[in-house]
Short mmCIF file of C-alpha atoms in Angstrom, two decimals:
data_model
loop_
_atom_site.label_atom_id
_atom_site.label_comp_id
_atom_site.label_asym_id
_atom_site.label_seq_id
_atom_site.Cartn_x
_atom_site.Cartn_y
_atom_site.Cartn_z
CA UNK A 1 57.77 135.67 117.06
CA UNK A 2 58.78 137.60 114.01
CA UNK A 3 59.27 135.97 110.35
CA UNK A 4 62.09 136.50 108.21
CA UNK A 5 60.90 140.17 107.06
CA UNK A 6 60.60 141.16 110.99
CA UNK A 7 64.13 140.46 111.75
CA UNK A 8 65.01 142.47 108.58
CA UNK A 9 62.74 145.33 109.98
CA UNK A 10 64.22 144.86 113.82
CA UNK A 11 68.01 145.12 112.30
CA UNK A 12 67.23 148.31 109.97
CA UNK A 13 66.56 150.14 113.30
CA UNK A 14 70.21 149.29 114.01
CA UNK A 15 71.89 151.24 111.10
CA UNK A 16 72.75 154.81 111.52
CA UNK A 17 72.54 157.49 109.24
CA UNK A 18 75.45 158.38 107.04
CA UNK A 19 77.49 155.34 107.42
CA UNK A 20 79.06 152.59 104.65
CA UNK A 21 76.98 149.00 105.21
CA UNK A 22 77.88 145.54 103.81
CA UNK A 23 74.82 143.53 103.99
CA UNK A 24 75.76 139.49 103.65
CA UNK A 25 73.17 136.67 101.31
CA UNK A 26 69.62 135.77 102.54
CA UNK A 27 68.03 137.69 105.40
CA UNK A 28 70.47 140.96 105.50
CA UNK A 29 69.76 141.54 101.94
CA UNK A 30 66.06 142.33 103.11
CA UNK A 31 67.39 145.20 105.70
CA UNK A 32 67.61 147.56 102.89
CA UNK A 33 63.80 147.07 102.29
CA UNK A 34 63.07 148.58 105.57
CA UNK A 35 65.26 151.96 106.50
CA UNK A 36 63.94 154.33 108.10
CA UNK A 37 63.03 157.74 106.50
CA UNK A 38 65.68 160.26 106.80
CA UNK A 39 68.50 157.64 107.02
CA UNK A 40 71.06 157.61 104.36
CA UNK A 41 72.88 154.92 103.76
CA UNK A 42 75.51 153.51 101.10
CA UNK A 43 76.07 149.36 100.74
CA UNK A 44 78.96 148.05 99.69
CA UNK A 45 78.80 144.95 97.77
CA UNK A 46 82.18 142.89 98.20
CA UNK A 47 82.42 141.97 94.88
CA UNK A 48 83.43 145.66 93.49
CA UNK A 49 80.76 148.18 93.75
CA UNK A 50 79.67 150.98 96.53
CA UNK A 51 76.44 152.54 95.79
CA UNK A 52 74.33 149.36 95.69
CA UNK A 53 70.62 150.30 94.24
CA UNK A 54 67.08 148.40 93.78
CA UNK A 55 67.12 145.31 91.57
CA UNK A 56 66.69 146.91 88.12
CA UNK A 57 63.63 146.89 85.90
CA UNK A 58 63.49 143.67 83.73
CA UNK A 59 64.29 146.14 80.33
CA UNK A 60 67.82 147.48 82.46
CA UNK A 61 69.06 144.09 83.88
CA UNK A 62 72.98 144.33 83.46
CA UNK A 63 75.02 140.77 83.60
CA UNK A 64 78.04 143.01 84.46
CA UNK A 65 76.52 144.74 87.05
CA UNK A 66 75.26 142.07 90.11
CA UNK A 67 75.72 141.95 94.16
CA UNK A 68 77.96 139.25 95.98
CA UNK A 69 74.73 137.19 96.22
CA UNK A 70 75.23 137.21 92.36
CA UNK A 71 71.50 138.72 91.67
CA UNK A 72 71.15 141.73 89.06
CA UNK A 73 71.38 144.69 91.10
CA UNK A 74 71.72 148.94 90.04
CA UNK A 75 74.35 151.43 90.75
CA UNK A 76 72.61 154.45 92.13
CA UNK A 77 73.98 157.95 91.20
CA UNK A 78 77.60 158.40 92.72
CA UNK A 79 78.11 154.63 93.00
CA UNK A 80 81.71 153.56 92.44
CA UNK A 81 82.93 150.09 90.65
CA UNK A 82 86.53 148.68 91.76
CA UNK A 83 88.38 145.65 91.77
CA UNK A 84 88.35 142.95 94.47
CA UNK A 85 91.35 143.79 96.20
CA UNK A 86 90.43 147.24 96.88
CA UNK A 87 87.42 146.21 97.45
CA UNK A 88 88.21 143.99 100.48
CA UNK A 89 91.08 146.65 101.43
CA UNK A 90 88.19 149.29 101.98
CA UNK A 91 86.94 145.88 104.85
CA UNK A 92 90.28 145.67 106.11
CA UNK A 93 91.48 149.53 106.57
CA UNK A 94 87.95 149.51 108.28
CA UNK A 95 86.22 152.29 105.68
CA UNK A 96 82.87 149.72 106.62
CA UNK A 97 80.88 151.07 109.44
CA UNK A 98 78.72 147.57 110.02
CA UNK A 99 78.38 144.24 108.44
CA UNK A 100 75.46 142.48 108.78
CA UNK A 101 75.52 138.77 107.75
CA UNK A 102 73.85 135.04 108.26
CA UNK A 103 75.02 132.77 110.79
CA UNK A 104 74.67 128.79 111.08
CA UNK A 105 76.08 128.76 114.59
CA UNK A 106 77.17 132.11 117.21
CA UNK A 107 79.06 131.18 120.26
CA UNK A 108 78.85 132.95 123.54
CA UNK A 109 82.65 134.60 123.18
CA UNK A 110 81.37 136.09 120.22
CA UNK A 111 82.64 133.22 117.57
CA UNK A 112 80.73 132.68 114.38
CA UNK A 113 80.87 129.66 112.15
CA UNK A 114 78.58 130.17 108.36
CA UNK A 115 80.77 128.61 105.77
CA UNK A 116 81.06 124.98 106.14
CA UNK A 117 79.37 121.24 107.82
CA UNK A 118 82.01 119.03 107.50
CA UNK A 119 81.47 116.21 105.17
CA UNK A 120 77.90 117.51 104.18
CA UNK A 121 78.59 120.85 102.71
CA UNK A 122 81.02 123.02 101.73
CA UNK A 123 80.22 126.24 99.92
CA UNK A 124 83.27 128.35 100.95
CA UNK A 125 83.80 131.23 102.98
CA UNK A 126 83.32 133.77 100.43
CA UNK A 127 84.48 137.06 101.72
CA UNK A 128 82.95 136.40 105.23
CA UNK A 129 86.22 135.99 107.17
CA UNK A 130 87.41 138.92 105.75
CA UNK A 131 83.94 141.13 107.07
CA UNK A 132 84.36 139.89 110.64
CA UNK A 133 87.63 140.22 110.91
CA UNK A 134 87.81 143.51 110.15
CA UNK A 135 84.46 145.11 110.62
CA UNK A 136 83.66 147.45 112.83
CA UNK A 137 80.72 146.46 114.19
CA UNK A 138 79.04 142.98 113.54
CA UNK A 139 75.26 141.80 113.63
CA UNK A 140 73.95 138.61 113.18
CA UNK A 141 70.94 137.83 111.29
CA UNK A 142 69.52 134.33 112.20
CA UNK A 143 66.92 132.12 112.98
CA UNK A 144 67.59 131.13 117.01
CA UNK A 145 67.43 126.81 116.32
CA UNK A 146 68.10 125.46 113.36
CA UNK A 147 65.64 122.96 111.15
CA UNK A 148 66.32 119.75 113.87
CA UNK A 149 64.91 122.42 116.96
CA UNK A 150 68.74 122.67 117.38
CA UNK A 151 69.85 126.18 119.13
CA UNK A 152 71.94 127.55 117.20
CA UNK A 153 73.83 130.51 119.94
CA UNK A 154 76.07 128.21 121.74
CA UNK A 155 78.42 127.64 124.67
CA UNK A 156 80.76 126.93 121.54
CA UNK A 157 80.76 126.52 118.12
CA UNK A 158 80.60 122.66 117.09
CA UNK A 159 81.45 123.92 113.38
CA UNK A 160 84.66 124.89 111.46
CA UNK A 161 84.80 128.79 112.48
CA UNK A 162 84.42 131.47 110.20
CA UNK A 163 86.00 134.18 113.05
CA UNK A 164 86.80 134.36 116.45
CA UNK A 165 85.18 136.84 118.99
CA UNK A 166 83.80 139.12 116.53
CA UNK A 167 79.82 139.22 116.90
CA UNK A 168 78.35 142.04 118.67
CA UNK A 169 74.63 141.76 118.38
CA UNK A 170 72.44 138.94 117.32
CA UNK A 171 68.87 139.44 116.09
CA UNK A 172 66.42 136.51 115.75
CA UNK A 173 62.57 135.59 115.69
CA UNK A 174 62.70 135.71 119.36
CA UNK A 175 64.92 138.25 120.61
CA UNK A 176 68.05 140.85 120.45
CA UNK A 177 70.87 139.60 122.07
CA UNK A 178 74.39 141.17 122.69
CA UNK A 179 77.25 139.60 123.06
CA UNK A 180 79.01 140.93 126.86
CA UNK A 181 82.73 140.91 126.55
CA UNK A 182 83.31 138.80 129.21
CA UNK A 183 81.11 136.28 127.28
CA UNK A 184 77.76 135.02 127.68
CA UNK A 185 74.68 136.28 125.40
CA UNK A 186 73.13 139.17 127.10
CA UNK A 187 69.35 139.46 126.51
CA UNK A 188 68.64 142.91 125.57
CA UNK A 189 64.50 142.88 123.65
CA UNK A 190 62.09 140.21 123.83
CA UNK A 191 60.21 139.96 120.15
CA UNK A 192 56.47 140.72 120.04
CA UNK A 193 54.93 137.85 121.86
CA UNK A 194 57.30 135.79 123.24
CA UNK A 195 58.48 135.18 126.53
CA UNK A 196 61.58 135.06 128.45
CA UNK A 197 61.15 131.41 129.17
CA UNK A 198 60.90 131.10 125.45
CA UNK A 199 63.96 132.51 124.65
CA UNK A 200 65.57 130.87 127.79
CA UNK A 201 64.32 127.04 126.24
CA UNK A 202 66.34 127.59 122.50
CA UNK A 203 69.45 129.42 124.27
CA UNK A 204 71.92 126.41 125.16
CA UNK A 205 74.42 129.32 125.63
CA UNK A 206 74.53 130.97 128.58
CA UNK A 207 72.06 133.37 128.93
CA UNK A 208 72.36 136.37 131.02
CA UNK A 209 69.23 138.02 132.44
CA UNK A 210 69.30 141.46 134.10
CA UNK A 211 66.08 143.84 135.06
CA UNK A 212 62.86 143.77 132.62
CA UNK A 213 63.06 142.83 129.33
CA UNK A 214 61.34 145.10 126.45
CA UNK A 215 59.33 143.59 124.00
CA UNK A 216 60.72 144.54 120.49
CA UNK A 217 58.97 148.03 118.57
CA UNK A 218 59.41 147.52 114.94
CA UNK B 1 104.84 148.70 69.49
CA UNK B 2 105.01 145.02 70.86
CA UNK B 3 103.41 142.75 69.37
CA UNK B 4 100.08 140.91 71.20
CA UNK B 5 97.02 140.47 68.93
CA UNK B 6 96.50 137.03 68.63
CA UNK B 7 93.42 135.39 66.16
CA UNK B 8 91.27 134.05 68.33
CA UNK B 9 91.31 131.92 71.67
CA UNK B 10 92.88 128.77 70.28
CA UNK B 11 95.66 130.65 69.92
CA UNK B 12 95.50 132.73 72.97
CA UNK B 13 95.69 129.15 74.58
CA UNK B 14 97.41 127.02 72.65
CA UNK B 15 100.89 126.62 74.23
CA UNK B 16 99.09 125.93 77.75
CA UNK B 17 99.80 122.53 78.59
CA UNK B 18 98.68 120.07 81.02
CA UNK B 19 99.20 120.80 84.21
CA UNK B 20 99.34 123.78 84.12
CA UNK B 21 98.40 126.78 86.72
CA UNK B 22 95.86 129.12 85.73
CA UNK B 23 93.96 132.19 86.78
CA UNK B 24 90.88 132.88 85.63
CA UNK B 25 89.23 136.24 86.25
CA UNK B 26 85.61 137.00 87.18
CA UNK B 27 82.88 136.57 90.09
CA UNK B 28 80.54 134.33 89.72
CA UNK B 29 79.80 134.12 86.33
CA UNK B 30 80.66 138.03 85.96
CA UNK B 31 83.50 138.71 83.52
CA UNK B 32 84.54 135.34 82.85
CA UNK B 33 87.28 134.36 80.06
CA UNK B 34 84.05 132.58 78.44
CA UNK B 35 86.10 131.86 74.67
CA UNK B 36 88.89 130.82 76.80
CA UNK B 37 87.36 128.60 79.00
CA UNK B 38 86.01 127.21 75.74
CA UNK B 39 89.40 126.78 73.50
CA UNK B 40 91.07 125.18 76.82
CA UNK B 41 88.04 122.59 76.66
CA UNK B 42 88.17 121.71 73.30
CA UNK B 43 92.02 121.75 73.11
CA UNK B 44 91.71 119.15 75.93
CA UNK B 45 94.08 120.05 78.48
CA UNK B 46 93.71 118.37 81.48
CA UNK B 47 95.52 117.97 84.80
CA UNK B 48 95.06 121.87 85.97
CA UNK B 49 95.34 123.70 88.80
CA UNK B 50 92.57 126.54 88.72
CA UNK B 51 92.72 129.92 90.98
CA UNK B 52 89.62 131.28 90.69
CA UNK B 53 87.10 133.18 92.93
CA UNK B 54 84.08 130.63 92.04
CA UNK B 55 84.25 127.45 89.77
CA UNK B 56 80.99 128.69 87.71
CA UNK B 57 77.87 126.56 87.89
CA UNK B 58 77.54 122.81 86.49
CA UNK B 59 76.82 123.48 82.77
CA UNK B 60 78.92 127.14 82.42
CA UNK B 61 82.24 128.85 83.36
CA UNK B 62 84.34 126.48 85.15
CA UNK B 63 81.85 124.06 85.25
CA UNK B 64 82.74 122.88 81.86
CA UNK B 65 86.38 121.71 82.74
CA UNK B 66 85.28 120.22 86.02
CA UNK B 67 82.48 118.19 84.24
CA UNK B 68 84.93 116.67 82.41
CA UNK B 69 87.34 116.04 84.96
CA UNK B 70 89.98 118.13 83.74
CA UNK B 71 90.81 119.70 86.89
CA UNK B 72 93.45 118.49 89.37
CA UNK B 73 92.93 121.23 92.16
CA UNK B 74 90.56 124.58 92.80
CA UNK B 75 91.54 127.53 94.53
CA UNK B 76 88.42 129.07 95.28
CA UNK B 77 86.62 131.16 98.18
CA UNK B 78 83.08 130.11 96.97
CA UNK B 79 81.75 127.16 95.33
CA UNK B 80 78.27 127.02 95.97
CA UNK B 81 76.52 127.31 92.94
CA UNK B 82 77.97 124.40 91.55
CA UNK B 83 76.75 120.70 92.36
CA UNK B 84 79.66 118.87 90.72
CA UNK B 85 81.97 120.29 92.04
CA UNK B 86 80.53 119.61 95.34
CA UNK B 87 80.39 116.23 94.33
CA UNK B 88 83.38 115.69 93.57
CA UNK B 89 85.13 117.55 96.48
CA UNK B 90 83.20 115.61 99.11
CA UNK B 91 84.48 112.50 97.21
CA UNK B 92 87.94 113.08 97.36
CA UNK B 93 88.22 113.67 93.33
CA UNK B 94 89.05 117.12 93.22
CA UNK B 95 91.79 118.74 95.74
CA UNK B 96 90.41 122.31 96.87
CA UNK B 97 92.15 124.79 98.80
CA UNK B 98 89.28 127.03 100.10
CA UNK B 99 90.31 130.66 101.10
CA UNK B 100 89.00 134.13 102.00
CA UNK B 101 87.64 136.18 98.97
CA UNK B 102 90.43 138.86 100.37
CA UNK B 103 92.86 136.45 100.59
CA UNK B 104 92.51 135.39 97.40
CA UNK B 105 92.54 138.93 95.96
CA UNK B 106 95.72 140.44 98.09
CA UNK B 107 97.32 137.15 96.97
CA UNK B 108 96.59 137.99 93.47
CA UNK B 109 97.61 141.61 94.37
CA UNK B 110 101.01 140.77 95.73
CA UNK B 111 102.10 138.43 92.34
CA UNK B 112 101.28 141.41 90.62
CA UNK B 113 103.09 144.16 92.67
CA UNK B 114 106.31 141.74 92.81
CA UNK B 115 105.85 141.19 96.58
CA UNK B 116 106.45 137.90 98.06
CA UNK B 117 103.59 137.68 100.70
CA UNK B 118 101.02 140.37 102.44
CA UNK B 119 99.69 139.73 105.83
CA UNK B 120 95.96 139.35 106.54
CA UNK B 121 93.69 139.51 110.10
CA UNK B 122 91.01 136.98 107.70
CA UNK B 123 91.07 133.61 108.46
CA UNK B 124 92.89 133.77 112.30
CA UNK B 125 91.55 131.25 114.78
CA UNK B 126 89.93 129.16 111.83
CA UNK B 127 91.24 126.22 109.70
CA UNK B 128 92.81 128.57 107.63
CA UNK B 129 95.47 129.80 110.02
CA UNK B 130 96.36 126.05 109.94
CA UNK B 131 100.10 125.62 109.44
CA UNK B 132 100.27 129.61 108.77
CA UNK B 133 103.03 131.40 110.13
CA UNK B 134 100.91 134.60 112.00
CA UNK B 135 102.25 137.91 113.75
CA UNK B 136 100.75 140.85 116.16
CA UNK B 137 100.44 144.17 114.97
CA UNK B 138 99.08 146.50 117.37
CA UNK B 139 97.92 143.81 119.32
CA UNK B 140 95.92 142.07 116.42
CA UNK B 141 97.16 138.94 114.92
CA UNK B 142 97.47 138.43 111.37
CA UNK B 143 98.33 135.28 108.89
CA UNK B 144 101.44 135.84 106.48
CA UNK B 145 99.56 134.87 102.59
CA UNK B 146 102.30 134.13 100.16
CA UNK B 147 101.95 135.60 96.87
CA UNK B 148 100.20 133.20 93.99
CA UNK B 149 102.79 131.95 91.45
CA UNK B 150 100.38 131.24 88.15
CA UNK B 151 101.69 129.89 84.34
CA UNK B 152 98.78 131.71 82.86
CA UNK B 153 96.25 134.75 83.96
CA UNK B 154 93.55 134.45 81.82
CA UNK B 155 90.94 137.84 81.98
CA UNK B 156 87.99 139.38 80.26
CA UNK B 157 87.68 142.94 79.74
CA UNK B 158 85.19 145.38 77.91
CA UNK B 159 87.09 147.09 76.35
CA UNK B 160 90.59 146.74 74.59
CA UNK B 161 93.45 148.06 72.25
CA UNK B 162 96.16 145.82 70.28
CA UNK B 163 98.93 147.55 72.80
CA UNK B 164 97.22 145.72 75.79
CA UNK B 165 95.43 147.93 77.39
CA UNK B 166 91.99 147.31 79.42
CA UNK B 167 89.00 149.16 80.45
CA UNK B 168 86.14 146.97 82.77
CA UNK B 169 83.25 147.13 83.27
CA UNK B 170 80.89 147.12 86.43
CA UNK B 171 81.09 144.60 88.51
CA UNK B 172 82.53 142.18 85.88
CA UNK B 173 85.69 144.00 86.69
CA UNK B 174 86.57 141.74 90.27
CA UNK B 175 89.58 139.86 90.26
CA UNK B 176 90.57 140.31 86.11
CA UNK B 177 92.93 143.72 86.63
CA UNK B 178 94.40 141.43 89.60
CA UNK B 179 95.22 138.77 87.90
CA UNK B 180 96.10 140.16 84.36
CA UNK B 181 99.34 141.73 86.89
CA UNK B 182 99.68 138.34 88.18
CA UNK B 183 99.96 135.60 85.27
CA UNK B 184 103.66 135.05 84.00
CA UNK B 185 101.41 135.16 80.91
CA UNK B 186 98.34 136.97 80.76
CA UNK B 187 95.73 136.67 78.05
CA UNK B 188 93.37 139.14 77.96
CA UNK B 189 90.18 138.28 75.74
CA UNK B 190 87.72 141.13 75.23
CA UNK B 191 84.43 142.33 73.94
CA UNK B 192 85.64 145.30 71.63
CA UNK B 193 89.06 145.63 70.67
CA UNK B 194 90.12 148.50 69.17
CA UNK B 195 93.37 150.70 67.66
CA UNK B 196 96.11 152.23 69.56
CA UNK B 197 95.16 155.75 70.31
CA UNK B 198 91.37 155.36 70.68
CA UNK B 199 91.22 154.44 74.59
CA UNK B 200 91.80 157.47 77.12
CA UNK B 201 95.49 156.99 78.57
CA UNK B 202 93.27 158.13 81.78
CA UNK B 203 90.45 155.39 81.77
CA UNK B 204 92.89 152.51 81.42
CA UNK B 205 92.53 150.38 84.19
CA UNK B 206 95.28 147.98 83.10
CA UNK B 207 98.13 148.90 81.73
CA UNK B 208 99.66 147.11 78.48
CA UNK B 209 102.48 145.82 80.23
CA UNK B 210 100.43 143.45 81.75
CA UNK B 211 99.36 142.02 79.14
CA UNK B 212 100.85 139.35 76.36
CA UNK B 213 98.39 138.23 74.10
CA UNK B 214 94.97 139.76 73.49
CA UNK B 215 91.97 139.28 70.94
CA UNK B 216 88.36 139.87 70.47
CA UNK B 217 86.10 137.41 71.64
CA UNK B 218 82.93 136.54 70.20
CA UNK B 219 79.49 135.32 70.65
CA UNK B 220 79.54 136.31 74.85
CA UNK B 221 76.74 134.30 76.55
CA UNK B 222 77.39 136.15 79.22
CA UNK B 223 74.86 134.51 81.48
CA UNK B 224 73.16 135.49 84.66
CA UNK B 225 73.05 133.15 87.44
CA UNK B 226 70.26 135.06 89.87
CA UNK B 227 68.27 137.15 87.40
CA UNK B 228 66.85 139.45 90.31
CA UNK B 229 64.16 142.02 88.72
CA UNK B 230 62.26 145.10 90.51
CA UNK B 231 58.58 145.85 89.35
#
């Protein structure tokens, strides 16, 4: 089973060298920790700046100059600051190669629902309808149940949706999963120790099962 | 040239009255009108209808007004940070129109560019596309976003002449160019303001025209909400 840091590691295998990356709050924030060598990669933060660097050095923090999480952040050399609407037209004309972003609930069509529990909390959807419905490719970063054992990759989402049929790949403590496109959540790598039945028990999706199943190499 | 200094943010604010519809540039607390936000609390106006991309957190920003009840309704696309404001939205006391951080932007975008409405894929097959009139282009659908329609645009800059004109900075730049095209009056408060003449025609990032009143602020808290170091 991997912790928070492992499903970072597992989705910085997934992004390609020379492409424009939007990483979402919480555990896609961490994927930048853990690129591989050789890879070279820009993130674009939503809010207004491509060229996203390190947090800064406590003598160089900048309260002009944060990430859509709202944390102090860098520019690195040959970053670029705009406003929000070009910004979010650089989502829609699809100039992002991959969003990567939290989930509270991923149906088996490919749904995802992150912004709102009705009657319980309401944050707002931030800029996350815009990233899935224009991005071009989609991963999930999640835990697989939620804090009541609860899964969390569904038949269909029971919450208010944040985008409809838009998830391609879904990493979690127990597995890589892809989303086919007739529906259903194809497993595609088991994480280091766990088992199929596992992954089987927290899926209330459906779960399609094809061949042997790799264990995960982070 | 046209007149537009103005002596400080009491003035800048002084003719909005309650009820009103403002804007009110920044992300987070990034860029916020702070002296603004201030002079509209102390003048008291009450009864307002706020576009804004966050409502600040409980003690700063937007946080002040809603603290003290002075706002009627938020248009937002991210509230988290702020507990009142919860609090009051679960109860019923605040009306809040949540929409995508694009949405909110190309809605700002259109005011600004005179265009009555822009079309948007964000938001289809949610609660958003409630009630929304929607079309196919190429095969994708997309939700028709009418264009905001605000009394005031209230916007921080960096940098600033007495003509109007606005320079940004960073990140704190966001939705303030958007919605200093958008307000039927904008108000532009910023950190240095200087002579005609001294800003580069070519760094200008909005135009004079834009603007209607402008002054210097002072005394910018400016404060950070996730102070996020590196060793």
């Amino acid at each position: 089973m991997l912790d928070k840091e492992g499903i970072a590691k597992r989705i910085a295998k997934e992004v390609k060298n020379n492409t424009y990356v939007n990483l979402g709050i919480g555990i896609p924030t961490l994927v930048a920790n853990y690129l591989h060598e050789g890879i070279n990669v820009c993130f674009q933060s939503e809010n207004g700046l491509l060229g996203v660097g390190p947090f800064p050095k406590e003598y160089a923090v900048d309260p002009d100059t944060i990430n859509a999480g709202k944390q102090t952040i860098t520019a690195l050399p040959g970053a670029s600051s705009f406003d929000s609407a070009m910004s979010f037209g650089m989502i829609h004309s699809k100039k992002i190669d991959l969003t990567i972003l939290g989930a509270m609930e991923v149906s088996e069509n490919g749904d995802i629902a992150n912004w709102k529990i009705p009657g319980k909390m309401v944050k707002g959807m931030g800029g996350a309808m815009d990233l899935v419905a224009s991005a071009k490719h989609i991963i999930v970063a999640m835990q697989h149940v939620n804090k009541a054992g609860e899964s969390k990759l569904l038949a269909k989402c029971d919450l208010p949706l944040t985008g409809k049929n838009c998830v391609k790949r879904i990493v979690t403590e127990l597995a890589v999963i892809d989303i086919a496109p007739e529906g259903g959540f194809v497993l595609i790598e088991r994480a280091p120790g766990v088992s199929i039945e596992q992954i089987k028990n927290a899926t209330a999706g459906k779960l399609l099962i094809s061949g042997d199943i790799p264990e995960m190499a982070l | 040239m046209i007149h537009k200094l103005v002596k400080d943010a009491a003035a800048a604010v002084t003719d909005i009255s309650d009820g009103s519809t403002l804007m009110l540039g920044g992300f987070g607390l990034c860029g916020i009108p702070e002296n603004c936000i201030q002079a509209i609390l102390e003048k008291g106006t009450t009864n307002l209808t706020c576009i804004s991309n966050n409502a600040g957190v409980d003690d700063f920003g937007i946080g002040l007004l809603l603290q003290q009840k002075r706002v009627k309704k938020m248009i937002s696309s991210y509230v988290g940070e702020n507990e009142e404001f919860e609090r009051q939205l679960l109860s019923g006391e605040l009306e809040v129109e949540l929409i995508p951080q694009g949405t909110l932007a190309f809605r700002c975008m259109a005011a600004g560019y005179g265009m009555p409405a822009i079309f948007t894929p964000a938001g289809v097959g949610t609660e958003v596309a409630v009630g929304k009139e929607s079309r196919i282009f190429d095969g994708k659908e997309y939700l028709l976003e009418t264009a905001f329609n605000a009394d005031f645009a209230i916007v921080k800059a960096w940098k600033g002449d007495t003509d109007g004109n606005l320079i940004f900075k960073s990140t704190a730049r966001n939705f303030n160019p958007l919605m200093a095209m958008a307000g039927k009056i904008t108000i532009a408060e910023v950190e240095e303001l200087v002579e005609p003449g001294i800003l580069d025609p070519d760094q200008i990032h909005t135009p004079g025209i834009y603007v209607h009143r402008i002054f210097e602020g002072k005394n910018y808290e400016k404060r950070i909400e996730k102070r996020t170091t590196s060793k």
